Structures are given as structure tokens and as C-alpha cells.
Short mmCIF file of C-alpha atoms and ligand atoms in Angstrom, two decimals:
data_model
loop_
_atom_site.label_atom_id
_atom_site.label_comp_id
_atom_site.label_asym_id
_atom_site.label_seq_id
_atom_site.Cartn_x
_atom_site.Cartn_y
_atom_site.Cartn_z
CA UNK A 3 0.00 0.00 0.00
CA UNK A 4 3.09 2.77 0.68
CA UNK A 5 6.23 2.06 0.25
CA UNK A 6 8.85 4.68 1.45
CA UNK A 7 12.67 4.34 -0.03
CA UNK A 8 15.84 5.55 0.81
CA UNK A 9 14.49 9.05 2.37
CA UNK A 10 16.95 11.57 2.87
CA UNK A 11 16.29 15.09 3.81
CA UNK A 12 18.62 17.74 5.51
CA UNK A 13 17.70 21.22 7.37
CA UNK A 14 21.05 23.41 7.60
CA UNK A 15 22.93 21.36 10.18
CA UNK A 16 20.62 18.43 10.77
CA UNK A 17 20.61 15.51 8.58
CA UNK A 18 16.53 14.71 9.29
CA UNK A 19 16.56 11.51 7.61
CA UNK A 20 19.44 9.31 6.69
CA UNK A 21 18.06 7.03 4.28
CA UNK A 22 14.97 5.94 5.67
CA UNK A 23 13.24 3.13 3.97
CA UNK A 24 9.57 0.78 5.32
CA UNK A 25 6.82 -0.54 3.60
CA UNK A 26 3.05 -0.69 4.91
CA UNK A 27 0.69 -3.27 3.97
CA UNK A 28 -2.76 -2.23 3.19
CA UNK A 29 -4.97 -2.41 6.45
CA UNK A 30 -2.00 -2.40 8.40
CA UNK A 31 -1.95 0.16 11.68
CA UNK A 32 1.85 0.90 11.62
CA UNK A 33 3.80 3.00 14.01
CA UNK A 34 6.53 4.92 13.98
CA UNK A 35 8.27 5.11 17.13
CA UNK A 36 10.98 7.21 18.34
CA UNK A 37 12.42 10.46 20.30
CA UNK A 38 11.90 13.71 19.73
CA UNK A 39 13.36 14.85 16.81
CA UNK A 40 13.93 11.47 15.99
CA UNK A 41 12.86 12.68 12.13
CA UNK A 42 9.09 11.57 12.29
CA UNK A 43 7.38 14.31 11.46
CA UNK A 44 9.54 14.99 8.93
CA UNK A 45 9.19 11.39 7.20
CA UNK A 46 5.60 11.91 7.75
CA UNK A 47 5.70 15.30 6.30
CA UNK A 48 7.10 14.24 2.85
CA UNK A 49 4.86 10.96 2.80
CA UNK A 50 1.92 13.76 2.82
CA UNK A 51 3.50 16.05 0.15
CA UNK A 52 4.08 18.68 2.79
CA UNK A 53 7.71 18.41 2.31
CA UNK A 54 10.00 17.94 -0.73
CA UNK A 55 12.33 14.46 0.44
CA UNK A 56 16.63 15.62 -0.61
CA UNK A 57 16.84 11.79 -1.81
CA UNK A 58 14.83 8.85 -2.15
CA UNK A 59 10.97 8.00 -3.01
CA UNK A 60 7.57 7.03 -1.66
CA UNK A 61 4.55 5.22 -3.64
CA UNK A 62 1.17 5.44 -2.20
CA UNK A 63 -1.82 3.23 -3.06
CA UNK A 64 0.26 2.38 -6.59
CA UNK A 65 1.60 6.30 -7.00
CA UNK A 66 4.56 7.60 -7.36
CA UNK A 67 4.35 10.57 -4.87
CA UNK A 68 6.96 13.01 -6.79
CA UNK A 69 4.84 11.85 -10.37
CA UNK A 70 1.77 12.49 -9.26
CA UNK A 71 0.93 13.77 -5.96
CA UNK A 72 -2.40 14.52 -6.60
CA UNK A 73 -3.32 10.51 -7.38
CA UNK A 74 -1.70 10.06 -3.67
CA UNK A 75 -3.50 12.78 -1.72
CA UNK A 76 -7.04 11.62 -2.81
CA UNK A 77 -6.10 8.61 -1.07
CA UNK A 78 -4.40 9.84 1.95
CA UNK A 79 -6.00 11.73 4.80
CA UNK A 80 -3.42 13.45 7.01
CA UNK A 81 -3.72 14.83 11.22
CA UNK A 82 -0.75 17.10 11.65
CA UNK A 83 1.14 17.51 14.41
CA UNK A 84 0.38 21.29 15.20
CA UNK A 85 -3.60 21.63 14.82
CA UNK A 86 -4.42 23.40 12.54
CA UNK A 87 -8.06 25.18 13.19
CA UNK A 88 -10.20 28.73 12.75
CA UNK A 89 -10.98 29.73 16.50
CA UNK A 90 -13.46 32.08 15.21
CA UNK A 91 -15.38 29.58 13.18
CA UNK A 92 -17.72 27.24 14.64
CA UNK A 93 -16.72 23.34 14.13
CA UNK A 94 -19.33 22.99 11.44
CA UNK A 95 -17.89 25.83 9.02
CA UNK A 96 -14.16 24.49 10.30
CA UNK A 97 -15.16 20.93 8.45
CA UNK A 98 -16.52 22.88 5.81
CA UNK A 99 -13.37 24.40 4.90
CA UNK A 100 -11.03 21.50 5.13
CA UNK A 101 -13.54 19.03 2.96
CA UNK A 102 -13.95 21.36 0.61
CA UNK A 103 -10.06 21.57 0.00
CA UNK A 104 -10.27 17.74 0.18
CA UNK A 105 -12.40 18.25 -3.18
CA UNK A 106 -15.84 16.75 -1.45
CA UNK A 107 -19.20 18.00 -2.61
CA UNK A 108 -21.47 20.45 -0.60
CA UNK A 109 -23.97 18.07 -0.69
CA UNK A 110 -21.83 14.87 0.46
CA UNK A 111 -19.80 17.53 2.44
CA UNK A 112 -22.48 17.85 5.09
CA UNK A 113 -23.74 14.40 5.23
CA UNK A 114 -20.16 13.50 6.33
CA UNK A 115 -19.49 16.01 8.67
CA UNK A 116 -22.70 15.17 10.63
CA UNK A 117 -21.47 12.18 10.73
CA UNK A 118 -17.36 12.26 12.11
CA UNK A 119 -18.90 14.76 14.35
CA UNK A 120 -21.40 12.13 15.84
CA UNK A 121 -18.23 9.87 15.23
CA UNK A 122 -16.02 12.20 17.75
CA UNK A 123 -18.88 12.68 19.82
CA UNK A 124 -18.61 16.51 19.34
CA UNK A 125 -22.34 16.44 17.26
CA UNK A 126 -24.24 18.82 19.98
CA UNK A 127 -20.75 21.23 19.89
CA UNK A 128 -21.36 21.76 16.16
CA UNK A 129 -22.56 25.51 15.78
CA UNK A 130 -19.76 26.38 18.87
CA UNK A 131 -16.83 28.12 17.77
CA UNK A 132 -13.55 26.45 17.85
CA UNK A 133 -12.43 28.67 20.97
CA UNK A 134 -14.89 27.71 23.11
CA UNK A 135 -13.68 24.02 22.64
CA UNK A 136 -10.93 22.35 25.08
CA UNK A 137 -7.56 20.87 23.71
CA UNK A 138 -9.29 17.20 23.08
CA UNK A 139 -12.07 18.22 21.38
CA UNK A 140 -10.05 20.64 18.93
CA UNK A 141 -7.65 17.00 18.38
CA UNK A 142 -10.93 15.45 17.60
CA UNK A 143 -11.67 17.63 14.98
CA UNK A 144 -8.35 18.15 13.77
CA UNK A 145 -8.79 14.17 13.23
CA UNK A 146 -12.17 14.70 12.17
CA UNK A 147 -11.22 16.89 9.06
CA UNK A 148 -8.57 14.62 7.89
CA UNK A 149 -11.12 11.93 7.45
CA UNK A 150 -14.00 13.81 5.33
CA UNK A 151 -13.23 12.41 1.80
CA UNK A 152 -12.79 9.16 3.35
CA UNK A 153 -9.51 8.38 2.76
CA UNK A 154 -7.99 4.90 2.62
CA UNK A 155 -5.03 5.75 4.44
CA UNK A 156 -4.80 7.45 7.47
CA UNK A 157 -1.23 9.44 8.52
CA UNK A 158 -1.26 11.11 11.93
CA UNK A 159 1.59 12.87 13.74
CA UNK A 160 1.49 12.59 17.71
CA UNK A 161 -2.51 12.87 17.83
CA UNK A 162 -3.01 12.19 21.56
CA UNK A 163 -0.22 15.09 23.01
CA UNK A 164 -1.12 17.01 25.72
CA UNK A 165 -4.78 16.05 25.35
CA UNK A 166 -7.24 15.52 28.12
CA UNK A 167 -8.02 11.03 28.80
CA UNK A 168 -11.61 11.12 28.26
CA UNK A 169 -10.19 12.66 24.34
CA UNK A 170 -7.74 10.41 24.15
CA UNK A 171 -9.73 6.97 24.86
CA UNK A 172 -12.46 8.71 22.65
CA UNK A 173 -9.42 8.96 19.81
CA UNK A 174 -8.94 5.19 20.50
CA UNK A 175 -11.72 4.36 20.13
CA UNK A 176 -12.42 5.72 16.56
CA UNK A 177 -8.52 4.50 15.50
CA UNK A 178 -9.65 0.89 16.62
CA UNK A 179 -13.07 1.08 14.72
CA UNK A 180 -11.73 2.74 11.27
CA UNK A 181 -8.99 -0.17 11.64
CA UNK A 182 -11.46 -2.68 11.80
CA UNK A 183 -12.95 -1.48 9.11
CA UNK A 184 -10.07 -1.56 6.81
CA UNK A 185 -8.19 1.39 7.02
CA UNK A 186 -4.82 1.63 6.92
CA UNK A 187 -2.93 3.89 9.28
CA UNK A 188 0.07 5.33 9.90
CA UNK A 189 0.71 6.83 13.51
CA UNK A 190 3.70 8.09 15.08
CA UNK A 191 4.20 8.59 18.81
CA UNK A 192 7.36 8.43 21.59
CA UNK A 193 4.71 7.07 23.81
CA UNK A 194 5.55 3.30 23.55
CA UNK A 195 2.78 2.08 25.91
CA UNK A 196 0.31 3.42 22.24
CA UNK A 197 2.31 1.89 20.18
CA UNK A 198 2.28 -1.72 21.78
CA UNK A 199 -1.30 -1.11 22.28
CA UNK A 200 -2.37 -0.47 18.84
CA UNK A 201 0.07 -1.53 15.93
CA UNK A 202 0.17 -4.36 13.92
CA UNK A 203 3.50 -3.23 13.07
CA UNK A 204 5.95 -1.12 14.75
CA UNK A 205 8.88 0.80 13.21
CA UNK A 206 11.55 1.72 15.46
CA UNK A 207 13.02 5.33 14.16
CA UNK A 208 16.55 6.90 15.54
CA UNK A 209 18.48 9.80 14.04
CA UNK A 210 16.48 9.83 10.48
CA UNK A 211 16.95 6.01 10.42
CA UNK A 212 14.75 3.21 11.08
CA UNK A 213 16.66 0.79 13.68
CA UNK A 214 14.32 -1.90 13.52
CA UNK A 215 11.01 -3.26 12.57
CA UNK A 216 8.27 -5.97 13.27
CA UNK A 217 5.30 -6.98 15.24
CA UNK A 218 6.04 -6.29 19.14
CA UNK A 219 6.58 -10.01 19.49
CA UNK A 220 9.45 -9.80 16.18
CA UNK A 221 10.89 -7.17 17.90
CA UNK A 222 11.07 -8.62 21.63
CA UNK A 223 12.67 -11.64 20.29
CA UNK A 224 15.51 -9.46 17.75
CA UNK A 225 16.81 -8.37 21.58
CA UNK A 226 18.38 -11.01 23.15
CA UNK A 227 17.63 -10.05 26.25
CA UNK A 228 14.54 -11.38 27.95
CA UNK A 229 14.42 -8.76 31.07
CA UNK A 230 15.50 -5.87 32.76
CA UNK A 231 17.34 -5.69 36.27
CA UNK A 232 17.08 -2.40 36.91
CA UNK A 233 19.04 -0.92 39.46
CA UNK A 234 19.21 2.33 40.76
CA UNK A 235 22.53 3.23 43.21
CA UNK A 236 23.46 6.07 46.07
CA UNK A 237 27.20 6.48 44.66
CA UNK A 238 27.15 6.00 41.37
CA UNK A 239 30.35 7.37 39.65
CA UNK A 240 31.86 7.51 35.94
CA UNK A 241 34.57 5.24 37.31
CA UNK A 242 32.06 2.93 38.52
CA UNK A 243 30.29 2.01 35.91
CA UNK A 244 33.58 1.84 34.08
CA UNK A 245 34.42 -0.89 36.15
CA UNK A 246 30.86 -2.74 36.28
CA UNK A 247 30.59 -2.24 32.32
CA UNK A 248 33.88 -4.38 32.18
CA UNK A 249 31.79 -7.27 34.40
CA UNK A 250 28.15 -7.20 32.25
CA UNK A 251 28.29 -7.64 28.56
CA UNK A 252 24.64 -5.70 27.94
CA UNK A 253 23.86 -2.49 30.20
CA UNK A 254 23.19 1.18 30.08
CA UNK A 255 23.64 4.03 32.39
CA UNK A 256 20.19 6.11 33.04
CA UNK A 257 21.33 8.72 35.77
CA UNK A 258 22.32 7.06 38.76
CA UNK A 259 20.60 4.05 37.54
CA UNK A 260 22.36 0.94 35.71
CA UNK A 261 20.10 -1.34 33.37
CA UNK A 262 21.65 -4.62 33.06
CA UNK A 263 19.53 -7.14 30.53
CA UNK A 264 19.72 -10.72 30.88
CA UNK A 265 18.47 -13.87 29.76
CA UNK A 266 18.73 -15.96 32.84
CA UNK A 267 17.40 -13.92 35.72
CA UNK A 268 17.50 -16.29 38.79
CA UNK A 269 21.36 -16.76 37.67
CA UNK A 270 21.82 -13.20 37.15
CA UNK A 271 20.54 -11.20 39.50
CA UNK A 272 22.94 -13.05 42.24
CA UNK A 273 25.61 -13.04 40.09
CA UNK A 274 24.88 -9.13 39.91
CA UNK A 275 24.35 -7.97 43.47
CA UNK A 276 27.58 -9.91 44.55
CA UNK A 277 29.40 -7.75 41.59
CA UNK A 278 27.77 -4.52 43.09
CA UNK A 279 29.03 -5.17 46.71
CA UNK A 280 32.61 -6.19 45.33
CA UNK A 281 32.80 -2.96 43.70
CA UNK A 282 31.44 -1.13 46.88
CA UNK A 283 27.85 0.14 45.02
CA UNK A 284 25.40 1.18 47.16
CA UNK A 285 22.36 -0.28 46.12
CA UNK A 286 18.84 1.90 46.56
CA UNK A 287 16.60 0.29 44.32
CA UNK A 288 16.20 -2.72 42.17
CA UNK A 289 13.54 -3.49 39.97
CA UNK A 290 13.11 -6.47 37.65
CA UNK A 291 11.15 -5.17 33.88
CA UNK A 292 9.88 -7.43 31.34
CA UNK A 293 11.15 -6.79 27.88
CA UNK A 294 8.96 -3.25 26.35
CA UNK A 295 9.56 -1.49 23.55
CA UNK A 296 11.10 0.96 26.00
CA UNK A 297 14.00 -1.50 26.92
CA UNK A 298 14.28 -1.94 23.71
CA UNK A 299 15.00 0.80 22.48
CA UNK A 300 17.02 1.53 25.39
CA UNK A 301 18.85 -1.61 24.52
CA UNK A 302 19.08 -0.82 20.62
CA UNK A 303 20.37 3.21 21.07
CA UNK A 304 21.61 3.44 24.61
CA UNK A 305 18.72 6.39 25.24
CA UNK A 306 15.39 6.28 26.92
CA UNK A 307 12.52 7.18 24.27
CA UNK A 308 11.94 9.81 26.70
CA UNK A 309 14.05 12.43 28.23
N1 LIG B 416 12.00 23.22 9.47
C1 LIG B 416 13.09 22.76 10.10
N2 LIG B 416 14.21 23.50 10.14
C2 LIG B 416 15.34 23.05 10.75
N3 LIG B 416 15.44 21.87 11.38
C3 LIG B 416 14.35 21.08 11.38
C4 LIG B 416 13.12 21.48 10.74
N4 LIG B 416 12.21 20.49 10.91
C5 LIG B 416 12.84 19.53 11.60
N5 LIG B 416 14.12 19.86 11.89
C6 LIG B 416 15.10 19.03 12.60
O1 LIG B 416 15.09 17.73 12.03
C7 LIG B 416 15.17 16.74 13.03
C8 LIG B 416 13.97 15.82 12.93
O2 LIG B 416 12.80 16.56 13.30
P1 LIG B 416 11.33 15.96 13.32
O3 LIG B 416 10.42 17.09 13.57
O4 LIG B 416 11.12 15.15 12.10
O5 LIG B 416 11.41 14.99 14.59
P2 LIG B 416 10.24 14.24 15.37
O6 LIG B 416 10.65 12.80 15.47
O7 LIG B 416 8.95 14.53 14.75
O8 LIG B 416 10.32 14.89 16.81
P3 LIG B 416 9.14 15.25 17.88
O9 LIG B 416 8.89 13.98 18.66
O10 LIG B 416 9.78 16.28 18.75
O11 LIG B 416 7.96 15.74 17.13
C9 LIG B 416 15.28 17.47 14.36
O12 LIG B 416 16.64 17.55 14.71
C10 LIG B 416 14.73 18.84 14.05
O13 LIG B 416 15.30 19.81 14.88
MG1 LIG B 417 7.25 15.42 15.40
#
């Protein structure tokens, strides 16, 4: 259904994307997963025709984007990151404006607005203006307006940030049904707990590149690691994690915390305290995590997905 090659795209100084390539299968939910400025907004971004790519190429539902980026937008309905609303327009004349841009009839126009707004449960709100509306509901129409010329793919850019829960399960709730229903959908988040919630697929995306890709159970079992023993210590120095990174063959410093992975826990986590005391660490804290996309990430870069 899209297939995205070799992207490359620089601002000034920052190399965005470093050759980023993925393919999405139709009806697939995919996500792209990473840190801020991890470059996915900006892959998203081009894969919408918002922004020109330096290198590389994208096909949508059979089209060559750069050919003929008209073919793909019909076919692509897209939630930016930033919403992107008239305050001083009631939701009604907001959906107005953005089907009509999507090229949908007056006629059909209102018919579907009626119903995404009974969809996003913002019907009754119609006539308000956007101003009076809280952060959630704007989302929902931001989502709502993307969705008008029913669209068989779905992007969306960080939908449920800084948005109030009884928005965001609504959101969910509406991703989950037009998924059922066939859609496909592209989402990208730094929130893994959404991504191992909803995707079918889940692309991990570092520095402009991706760093790996699969279902959550493909990419649990590309780390070797089973769990986490995290541990979090009073006198943590440089030099001493030097000389406990010399003992543990997989680990990573997070502030005065050391995550060592293992594959044997009952072995290891004896093996590790008796380390700790030899080395005179002062233990605080331990705590033992299953494998998450968090871990592995943490595992895969050597940062958290969120700082
Ligand atoms: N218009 C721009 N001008 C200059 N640099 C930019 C521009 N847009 C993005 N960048 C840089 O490109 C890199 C990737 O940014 P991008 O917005 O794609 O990241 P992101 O993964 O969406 O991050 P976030 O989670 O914060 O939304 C960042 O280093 C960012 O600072
Ligand atoms: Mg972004």
C-alpha cells in the first residue's frame, strides 16, 4: 500500500533523515516510534506532500508521490502535528473548509461532517466556535477533518499530546473502529505504551533512520535479552560504571541508575548484586522489567525514548 525508499532530507545542520526506507501493507496500523526529533514528522511530512524528500521516493496506493501527488493525496488523509483550526469559526464551518479543499461535494460535504462529528462525539458542539472548545475536542476535529473524503489511508503525527483522557480513549476508540474497518494507518508517537497497544507493526526510528522493525513479538525476540534488572545506586560514579561495564556484557547508564539485561534472571541477579558489593555500590533500588519497547529501544540506542 506505501512504500517509502531511501528518504533523505537535511535542514542546515541536521541531517533529518538518513536514508529511511519501510513498507506498509494495506490495512496495516503501523507506528513509527521514536524520540523527539527522531525525524518523524519529517518522514511523515514528505509521505503527505508537505515536504519535498533531498533523496529517495515514496509510492502510495500504486503512485509515485513526486509523479503524481495529486493521485496520492485523494487517497491519503493526514492529522498534523500542530492543529491546525479557525478559533473564530464554529466546528461545522471548520469541516466545511477542510472538505472542501479535500475536493468533497457540498452536498456529500455535510452528510459526512454530521457524521465524524457524531463519530467524535462533538455532534451537539457543532454551531460552537472552535475557541470555546478544550484541547481534546479541537484534536478530535483536527482528526475529524482529515477523514472527510474518506480516505484509505490514514497518517497522523502525535494525535493524543497534551490532550485531556476522556479525548484520548475517545481517539482510541475511533482508530480501533476505522482499523477494523479496513483502514490503513500510519501513527507516530514516543509514547511506547500506544504503540504496543495499537500496531500491527511497529517501526523503530533513531536519528532519520529506522533501527528496527516488526510486530512487538518480532521485535522482543531481535533483543536477546529477555528482562530488565534495573538498578538504581546512592554512589554512582563515571569510574564505577567503568568498572561494572567491564563485568556485564549488555547495560546502560540512566542517571544514577544501571540497566543490566539478561536472559537468565534467577542466575543473574545473584551473580549481579555480589558484583555490586565487590565494587562497593550502594544499592537503593532494584527493579526487575519485562522486555517493552522501551528496553528496547534503550537496549538498541543506549537512550530512553523519553528524556
Ligand atoms: N524546518 C526545520 N528546520 C530546521 N530543522 C528542522 C526542521 N524540521 C525539523 N528539523 C530538525 O530535524 C530533526 C527531525 O525533526 P522531526 O520534527 O522530524 O522529529 P520528530 O521525530 O517529529 O520529533 P518530535 O517527537 O519532537 O515531534 C530534528 O533535529 C529537528 O530539529
Ligand atoms: Mg514530530
Amino acid at each position: 500500500m506505501i512504500s517509502v525508499s531511501n528518504l533523505s532530507k537535511r535542514f542546515d545542520s541536521v541531517q533529518a533523515l538518513n536514508g529511511i526506507s519501510f513498507d506498509i501493507k494495506q490495512g496495516e496500523f503501523y507506528s513509527l516510534l521514536g524520540p523527539n526529533g527522531a525525524g518523524k514528522t519529517t518522514t511523515i511530512s514528505i509521505m503527505s506532500t508537505i515536504l519535498e524528500p533531498d533523496g529517495g521516493s515514496v509510492t502510495i496506493a500504486g503512485f509515485d508521490l513526486q509523479k503524481d501527488p495529486t493521485a496520492c493525496k485523494k487517497n491519503i488523509g493526514v492529522v498534523p502535528q500542530e492543529i491546525a483550526l479557525y478559533n473564530e469559526l464554529s466546528a461545522f464551518e471548520n469541516l466545511l473548509f477542510w472538505g472542501s479543499l479535500y475536493g468533497v461535494s457540498k452536498a456529500e460535504l455535510k452528510i459526512r461532517i454530521d457524521e465524524t462529528l457524531k463519530l467524535f462525539g462533538l455532534f451537539d458542539r457543532k454551531n460552537d466556535k472552535v475557541k470555546t472548545y478544550s484541547g481534546g475536542m479541537k484534536r478530535r476535529i483536527n482528526i475529524a477533518s482529515a477523514l472527510l473524503h474518506k480516505p484509505k489511508i490514514l497518517f497522523m503525527d502525535e494525535p493524543t499530546v497534551g490532550i485531556d483522557p476522556q479525548s484520548r480513549n475517545l481517539i482510541f476508540e475511533v482508530l480501533e473502529k476505522l482499523h477494523k474497518e479496513g483502514m490503513t494507518i500510519v501513527y507516530t508517537t514516543h509514547y511506547m505504551e500506544e504503540a504496543e497497544r495499537f500496531s500491527d507493526r511497529i517501526g523503530i526510528i533513531d536519528n532519520g533512520q529506522l533501527i528496527a522493525q516488526g510486530t512487538l513479538d518480532e521485535l522482543k525476540s531481535l533483543s536477546k535479552m529477555k528482562e530488565t534488572i534495573a538498578v538504581s545506586f546512592v554512589n554512582l560514579t563515571d569510574s564505577l560504571f567503568e568498572q561494572i561495564s567491564k563485568e556485564w556484557t549488555d547495560l546502560n547508564r540512566v542517571e544514577n541508575s544501571i540497566h543490566f539485561y539478561s536472559s537468565d534472571i534467577k542466575k543473574d541477579l545473584s551473580i549481579l548484586i555480589l558484583k555490586c558489593n565487590q565494587l562497593g555500590l550502594d544499592v537503593i533500588h532494584i527493579e526487575i522489567k519485562k522486555v517493552n519497547l522501551e528496553t528496547i529501544f534503550l537496549n538498541l540506542t543506549g537512550k530512553q525514548l523519553r528524556d
